[in-house]
Coordinates of C-alpha atoms and ligand atoms in Angstrom, one line a residue:
X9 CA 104.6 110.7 119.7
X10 CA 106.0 110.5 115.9
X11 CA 106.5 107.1 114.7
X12 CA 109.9 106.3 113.5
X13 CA 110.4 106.0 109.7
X14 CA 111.7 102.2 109.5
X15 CA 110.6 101.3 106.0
X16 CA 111.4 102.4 102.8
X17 CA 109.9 102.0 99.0
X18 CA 112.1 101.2 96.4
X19 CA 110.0 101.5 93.3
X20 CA 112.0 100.0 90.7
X21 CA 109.2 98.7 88.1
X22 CA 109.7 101.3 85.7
X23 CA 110.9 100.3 81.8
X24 CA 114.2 102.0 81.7
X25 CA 113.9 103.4 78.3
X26 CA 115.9 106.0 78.4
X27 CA 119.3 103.2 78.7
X28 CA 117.6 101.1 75.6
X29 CA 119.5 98.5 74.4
X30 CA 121.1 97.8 77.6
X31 CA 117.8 98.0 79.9
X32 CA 116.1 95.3 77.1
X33 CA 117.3 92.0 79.0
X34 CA 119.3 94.2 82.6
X35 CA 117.3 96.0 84.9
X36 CA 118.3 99.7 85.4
X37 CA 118.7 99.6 88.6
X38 CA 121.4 97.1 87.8
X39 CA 123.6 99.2 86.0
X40 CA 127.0 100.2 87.5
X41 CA 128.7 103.1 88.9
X42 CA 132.1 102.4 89.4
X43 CA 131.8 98.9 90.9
X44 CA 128.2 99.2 92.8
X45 CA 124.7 98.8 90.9
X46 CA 122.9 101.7 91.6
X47 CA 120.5 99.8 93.9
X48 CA 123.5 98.9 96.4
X49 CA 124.1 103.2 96.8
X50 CA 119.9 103.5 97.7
X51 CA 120.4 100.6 100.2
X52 CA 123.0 101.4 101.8
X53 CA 121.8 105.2 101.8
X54 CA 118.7 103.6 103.9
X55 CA 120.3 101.4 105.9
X56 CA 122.7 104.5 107.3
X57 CA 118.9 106.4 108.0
X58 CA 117.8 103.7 110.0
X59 CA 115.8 101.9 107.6
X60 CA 115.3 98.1 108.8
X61 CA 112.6 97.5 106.1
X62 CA 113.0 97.2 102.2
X63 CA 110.4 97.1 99.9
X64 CA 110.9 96.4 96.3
X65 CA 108.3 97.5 93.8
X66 CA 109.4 95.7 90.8
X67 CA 108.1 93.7 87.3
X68 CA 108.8 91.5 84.8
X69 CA 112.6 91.1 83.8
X70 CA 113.4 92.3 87.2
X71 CA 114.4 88.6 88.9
X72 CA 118.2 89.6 88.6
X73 CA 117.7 92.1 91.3
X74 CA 116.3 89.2 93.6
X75 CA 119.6 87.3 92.9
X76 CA 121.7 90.2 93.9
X77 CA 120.4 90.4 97.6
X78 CA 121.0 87.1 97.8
X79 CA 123.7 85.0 99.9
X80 CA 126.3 83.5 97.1
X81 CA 127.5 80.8 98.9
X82 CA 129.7 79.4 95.9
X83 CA 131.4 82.5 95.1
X84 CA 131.7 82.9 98.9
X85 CA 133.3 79.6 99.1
X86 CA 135.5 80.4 96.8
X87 CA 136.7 83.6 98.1
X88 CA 137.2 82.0 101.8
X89 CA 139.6 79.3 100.0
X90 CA 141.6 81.7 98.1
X91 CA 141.5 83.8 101.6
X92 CA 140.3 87.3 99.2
X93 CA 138.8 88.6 102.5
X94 CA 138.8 91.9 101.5
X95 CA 136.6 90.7 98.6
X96 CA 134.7 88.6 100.7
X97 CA 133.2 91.2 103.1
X98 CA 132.3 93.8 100.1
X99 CA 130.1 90.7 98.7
X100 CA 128.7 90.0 102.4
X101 CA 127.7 93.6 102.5
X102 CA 125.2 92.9 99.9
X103 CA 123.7 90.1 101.6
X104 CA 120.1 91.2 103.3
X105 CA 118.9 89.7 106.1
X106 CA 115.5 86.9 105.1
X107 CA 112.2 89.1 106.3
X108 CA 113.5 92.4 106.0
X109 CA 113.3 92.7 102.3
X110 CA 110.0 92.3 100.1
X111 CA 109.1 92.0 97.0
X112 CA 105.6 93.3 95.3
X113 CA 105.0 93.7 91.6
X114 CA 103.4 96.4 89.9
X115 CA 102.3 94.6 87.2
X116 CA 101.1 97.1 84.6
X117 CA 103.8 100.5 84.8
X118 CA 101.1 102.7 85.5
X119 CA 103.1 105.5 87.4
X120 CA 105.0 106.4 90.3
X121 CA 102.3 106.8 92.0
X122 CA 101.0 103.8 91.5
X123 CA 104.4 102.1 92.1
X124 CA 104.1 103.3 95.6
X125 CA 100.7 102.4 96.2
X126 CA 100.9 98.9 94.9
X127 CA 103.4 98.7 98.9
X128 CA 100.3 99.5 100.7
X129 CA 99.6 96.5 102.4
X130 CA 103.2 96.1 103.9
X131 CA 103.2 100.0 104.7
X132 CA 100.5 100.0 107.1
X133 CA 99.7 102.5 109.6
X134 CA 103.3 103.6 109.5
X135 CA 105.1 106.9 107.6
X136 CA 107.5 105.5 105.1
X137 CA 110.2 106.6 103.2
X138 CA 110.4 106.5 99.2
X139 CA 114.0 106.2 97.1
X140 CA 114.1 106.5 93.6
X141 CA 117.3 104.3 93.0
X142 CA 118.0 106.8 89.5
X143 CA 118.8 109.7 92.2
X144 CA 122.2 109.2 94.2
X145 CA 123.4 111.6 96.2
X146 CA 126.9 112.0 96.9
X147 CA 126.7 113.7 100.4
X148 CA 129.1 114.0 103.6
X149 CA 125.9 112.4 105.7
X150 CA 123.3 110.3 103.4
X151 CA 120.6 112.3 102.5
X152 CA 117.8 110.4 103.7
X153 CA 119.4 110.4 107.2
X154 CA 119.1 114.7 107.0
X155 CA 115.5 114.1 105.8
X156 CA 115.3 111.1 109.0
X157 CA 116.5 113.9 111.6
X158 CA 114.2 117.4 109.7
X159 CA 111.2 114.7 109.8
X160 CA 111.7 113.9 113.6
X161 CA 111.2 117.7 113.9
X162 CA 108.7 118.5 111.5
X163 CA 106.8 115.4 111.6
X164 CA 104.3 115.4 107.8
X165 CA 105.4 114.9 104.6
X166 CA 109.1 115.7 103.9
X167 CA 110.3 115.9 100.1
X168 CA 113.7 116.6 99.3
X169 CA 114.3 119.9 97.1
X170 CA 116.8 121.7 95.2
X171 CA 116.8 124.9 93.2
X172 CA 116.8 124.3 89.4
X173 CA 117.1 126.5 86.2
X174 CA 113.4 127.8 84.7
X175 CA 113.9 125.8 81.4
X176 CA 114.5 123.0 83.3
X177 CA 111.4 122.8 86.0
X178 CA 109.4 121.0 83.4
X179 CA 111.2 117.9 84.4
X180 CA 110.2 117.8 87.9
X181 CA 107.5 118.1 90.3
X182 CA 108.0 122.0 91.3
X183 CA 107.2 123.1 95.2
X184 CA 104.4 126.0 95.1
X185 CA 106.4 127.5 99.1
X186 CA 104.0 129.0 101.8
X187 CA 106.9 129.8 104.1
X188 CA 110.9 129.5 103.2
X189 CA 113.0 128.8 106.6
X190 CA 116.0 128.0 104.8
X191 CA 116.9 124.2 105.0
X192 CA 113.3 123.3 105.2
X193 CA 110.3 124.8 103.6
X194 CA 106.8 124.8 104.0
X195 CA 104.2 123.9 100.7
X196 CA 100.9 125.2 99.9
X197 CA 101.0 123.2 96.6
X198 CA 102.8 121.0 94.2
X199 CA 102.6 121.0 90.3
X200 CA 104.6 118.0 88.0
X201 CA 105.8 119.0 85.4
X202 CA 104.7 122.6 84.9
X203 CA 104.7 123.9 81.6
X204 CA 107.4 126.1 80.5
X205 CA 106.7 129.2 82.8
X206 CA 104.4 128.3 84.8
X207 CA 106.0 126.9 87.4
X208 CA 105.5 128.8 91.0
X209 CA 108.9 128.0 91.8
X210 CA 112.2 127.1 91.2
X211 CA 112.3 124.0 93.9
X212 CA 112.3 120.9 92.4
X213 CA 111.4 117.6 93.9
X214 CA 114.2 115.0 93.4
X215 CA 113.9 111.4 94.4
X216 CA 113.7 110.9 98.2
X217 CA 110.8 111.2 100.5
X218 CA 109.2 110.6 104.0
X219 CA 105.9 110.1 103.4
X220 CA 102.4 109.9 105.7
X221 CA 100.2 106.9 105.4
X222 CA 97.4 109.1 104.1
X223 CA 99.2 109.5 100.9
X224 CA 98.2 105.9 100.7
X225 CA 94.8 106.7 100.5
X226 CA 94.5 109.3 98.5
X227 CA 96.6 107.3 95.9
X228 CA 93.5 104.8 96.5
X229 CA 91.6 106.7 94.3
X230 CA 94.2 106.2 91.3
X231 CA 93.4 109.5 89.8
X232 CA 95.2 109.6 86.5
X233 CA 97.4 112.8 86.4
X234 CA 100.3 114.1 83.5
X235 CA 101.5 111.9 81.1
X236 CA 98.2 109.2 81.9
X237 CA 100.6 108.1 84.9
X238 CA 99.2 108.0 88.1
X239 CA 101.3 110.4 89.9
X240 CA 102.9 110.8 93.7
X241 CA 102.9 114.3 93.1
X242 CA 99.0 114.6 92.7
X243 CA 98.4 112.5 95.9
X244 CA 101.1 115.3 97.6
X245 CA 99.0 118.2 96.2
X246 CA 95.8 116.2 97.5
X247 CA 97.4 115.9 101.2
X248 CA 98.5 119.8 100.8
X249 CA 95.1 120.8 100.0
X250 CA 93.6 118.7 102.8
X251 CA 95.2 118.9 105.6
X252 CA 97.5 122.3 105.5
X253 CA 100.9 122.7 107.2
X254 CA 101.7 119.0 106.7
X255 CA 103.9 118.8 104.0
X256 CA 107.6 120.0 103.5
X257 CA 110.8 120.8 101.0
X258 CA 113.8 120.0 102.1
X259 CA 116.9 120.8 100.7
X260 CA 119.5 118.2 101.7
X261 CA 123.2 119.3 101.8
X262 CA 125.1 117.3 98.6
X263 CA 125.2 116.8 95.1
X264 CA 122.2 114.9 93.3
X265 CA 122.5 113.1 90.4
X266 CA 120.6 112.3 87.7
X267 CA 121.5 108.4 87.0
X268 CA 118.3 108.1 84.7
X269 CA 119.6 109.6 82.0
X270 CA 122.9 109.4 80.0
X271 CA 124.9 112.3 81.0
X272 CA 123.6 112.7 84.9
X273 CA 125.1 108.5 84.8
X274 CA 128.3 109.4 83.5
X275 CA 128.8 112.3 85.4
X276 CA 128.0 110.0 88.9
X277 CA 130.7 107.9 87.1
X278 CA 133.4 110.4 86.9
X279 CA 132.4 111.9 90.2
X280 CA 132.5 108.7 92.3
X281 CA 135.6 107.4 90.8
X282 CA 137.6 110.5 91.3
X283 CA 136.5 110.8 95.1
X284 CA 137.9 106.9 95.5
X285 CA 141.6 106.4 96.9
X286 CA 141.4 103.5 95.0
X287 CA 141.2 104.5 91.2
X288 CA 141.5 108.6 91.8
X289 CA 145.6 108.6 90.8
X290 CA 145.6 106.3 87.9
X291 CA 142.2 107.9 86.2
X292 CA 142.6 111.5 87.5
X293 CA 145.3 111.6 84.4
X294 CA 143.1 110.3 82.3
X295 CA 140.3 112.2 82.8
X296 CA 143.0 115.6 83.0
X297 CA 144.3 114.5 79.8
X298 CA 141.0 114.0 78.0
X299 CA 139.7 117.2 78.3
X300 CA 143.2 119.2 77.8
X301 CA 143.2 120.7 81.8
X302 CA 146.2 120.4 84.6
X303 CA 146.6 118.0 86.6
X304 CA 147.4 118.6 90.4
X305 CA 151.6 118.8 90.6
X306 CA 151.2 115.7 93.2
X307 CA 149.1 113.5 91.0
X308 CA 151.4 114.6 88.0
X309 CA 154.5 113.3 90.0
X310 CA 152.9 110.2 91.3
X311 CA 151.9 109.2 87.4
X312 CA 155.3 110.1 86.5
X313 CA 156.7 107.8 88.9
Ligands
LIG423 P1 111.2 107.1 85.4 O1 110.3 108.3 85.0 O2 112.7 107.4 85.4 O3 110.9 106.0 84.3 O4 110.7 106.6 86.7 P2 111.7 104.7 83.9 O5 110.8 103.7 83.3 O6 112.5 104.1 85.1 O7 112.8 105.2 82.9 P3 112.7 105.8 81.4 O8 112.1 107.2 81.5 O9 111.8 104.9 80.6 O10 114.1 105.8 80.9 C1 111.2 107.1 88.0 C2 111.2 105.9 89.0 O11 109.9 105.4 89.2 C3 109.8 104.0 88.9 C4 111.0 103.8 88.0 O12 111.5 102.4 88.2 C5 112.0 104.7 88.6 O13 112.7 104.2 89.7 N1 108.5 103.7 88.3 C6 108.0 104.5 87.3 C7 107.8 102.6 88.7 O14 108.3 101.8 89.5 N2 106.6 102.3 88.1 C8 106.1 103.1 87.1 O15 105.0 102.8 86.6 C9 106.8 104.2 86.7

């Protein structure tokens, strides 16, 4: 019988570089889309999968996160008196239960790879899900719940996939496809960061997967891969080779974006605040009005009036 995925990696330990100065003394993971730090949208994007197990790979300068899965019981005081309770249950929904969240610390940022490896010990015997935090997904269902429900038929390794431009595959780890079946797609290798044109596909791995324990042991061998990190791809490519017919693309129905850098963040930003009843008719205008385009008639009358 396959074994439930009920745990999920959150490696967070990387430097955040790319959001210098603000990542010097705030995690990235920290950083806010709209009123959420991206950390609450990979939560609660496990939590709807079935996830009842969080594992935090983090480091120094990362104790803020800690604090923010933590009850407030001031501020919740506070809120109860002045009867916000509205307020009160959006701050509860951050609260995580004792025992169901860890913490381990990768203490040198060797790689991704690494990251994940350094949750071995609280993995076990068990497949596992990993969630890059930097990747949301705006999707009708969450994507890790598609990847939940394609796993419990595929069983393996699952990565999710989408199709990117050929100058761009250098980013990514690329998908090398034995057999394309439409939403899911079978791998006879996997290559990170190809050099321009070389890659033997145009499916790149974005940051969500289901993963087998045995990519725990091949990243036991810490083989140092592109860039000196110690890569998840090259523990993938190691479970491809070995054991064939056991790993997977998937490509998840929504829109992935790319909150590690500058532009994909802002773009979230606009996106998620323009899908919320809340905010969409007073910055709809704005947004209309900054880059010269129309503006719906109804929004247009409601801003009028
Ligand atoms: P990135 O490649 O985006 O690196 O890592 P980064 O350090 O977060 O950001 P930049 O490039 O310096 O701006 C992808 C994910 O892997 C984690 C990161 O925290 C991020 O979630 N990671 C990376 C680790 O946990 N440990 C590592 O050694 C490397």
């Amino acid at each position: 019988m396959k074994k439930r995925v009920t745990k999920a990696v959150f490696p967070i330990a990387g430097l955040g570089t790319r959001f210098l100065p603000a990542t010097k003394s705030i995690p990235k993971e920290i950083l806010t889309l709209v009123d959420r730090p991206l950390i609450q949208y990979a939560v609660d994007e496990a939590r709807a999968a079935g996830i009842k197990e969080f594992i935090f790979v983090t480091s120094r300068g990362k104790s803020a996160l800690e604090d923010y899965f933590d009850t407030a019981p001031i501020l919740e005081a506070s809120l109860r008196k002045k009867k916000k309770t509205d307020l009160l249950a959006t701050l509860k929904e951050t609260n995580m239960e004792s025992g169901r969240i860890a913490y381990v610390r990768q203490n040198e940022a060797l790689g991704l790879g690494h990251a994940v490896w350094c949750a071995r010990r609280l993995i076990g015997d068990e497949p596992f899900a990993v969630i890059l935090p930097d990747d949301v997904i705006a999707a009708e269902k969450p994507c890790l719940q598609q990847m939940v429900e394609a796993h419990e038929v595929t069983g393996g390794n699952i990565l999710a996939t989408m199709e990117v431009a050929p100058d761009k595959a250098s980013s990514y780890g690329v998908l090398d496809v034995a057999d394309d079946m439409g939403s899911v797609v079978s791998v006879k290798g996997m290559v990170e960061k190809p050099a321009p044109g070389t890659q033997p596909s145009n499916l790149a791995v974005i940051g969500r997967y289901i993963l087998t324990p045995a990519i725990m042991r091949h990243l036991n061998k810490k083989s140092v891969g592109v860039g000196g990190e110690i890569q998840l791809t090259d523990a993938i490519a190691t479970e491809i080779a070995a054991n064939e017919g056991s790993v997977f693309g998937f490509r998840f129905a929504g829109h992935r974006f790319d909150c590690g850098s500058k532009a994909g963040f802002l773009q979230a930003t606009v996106a998620l605040a323009l899908a919320r009843e809340d905010l969409r008719d007073e910055f709809l205008p704005y947004v209309a009005a900054q880059v010269g385009g129309e503006m719906p008639a109804a929004t247009r009358a409601r801003a009028a009036s």
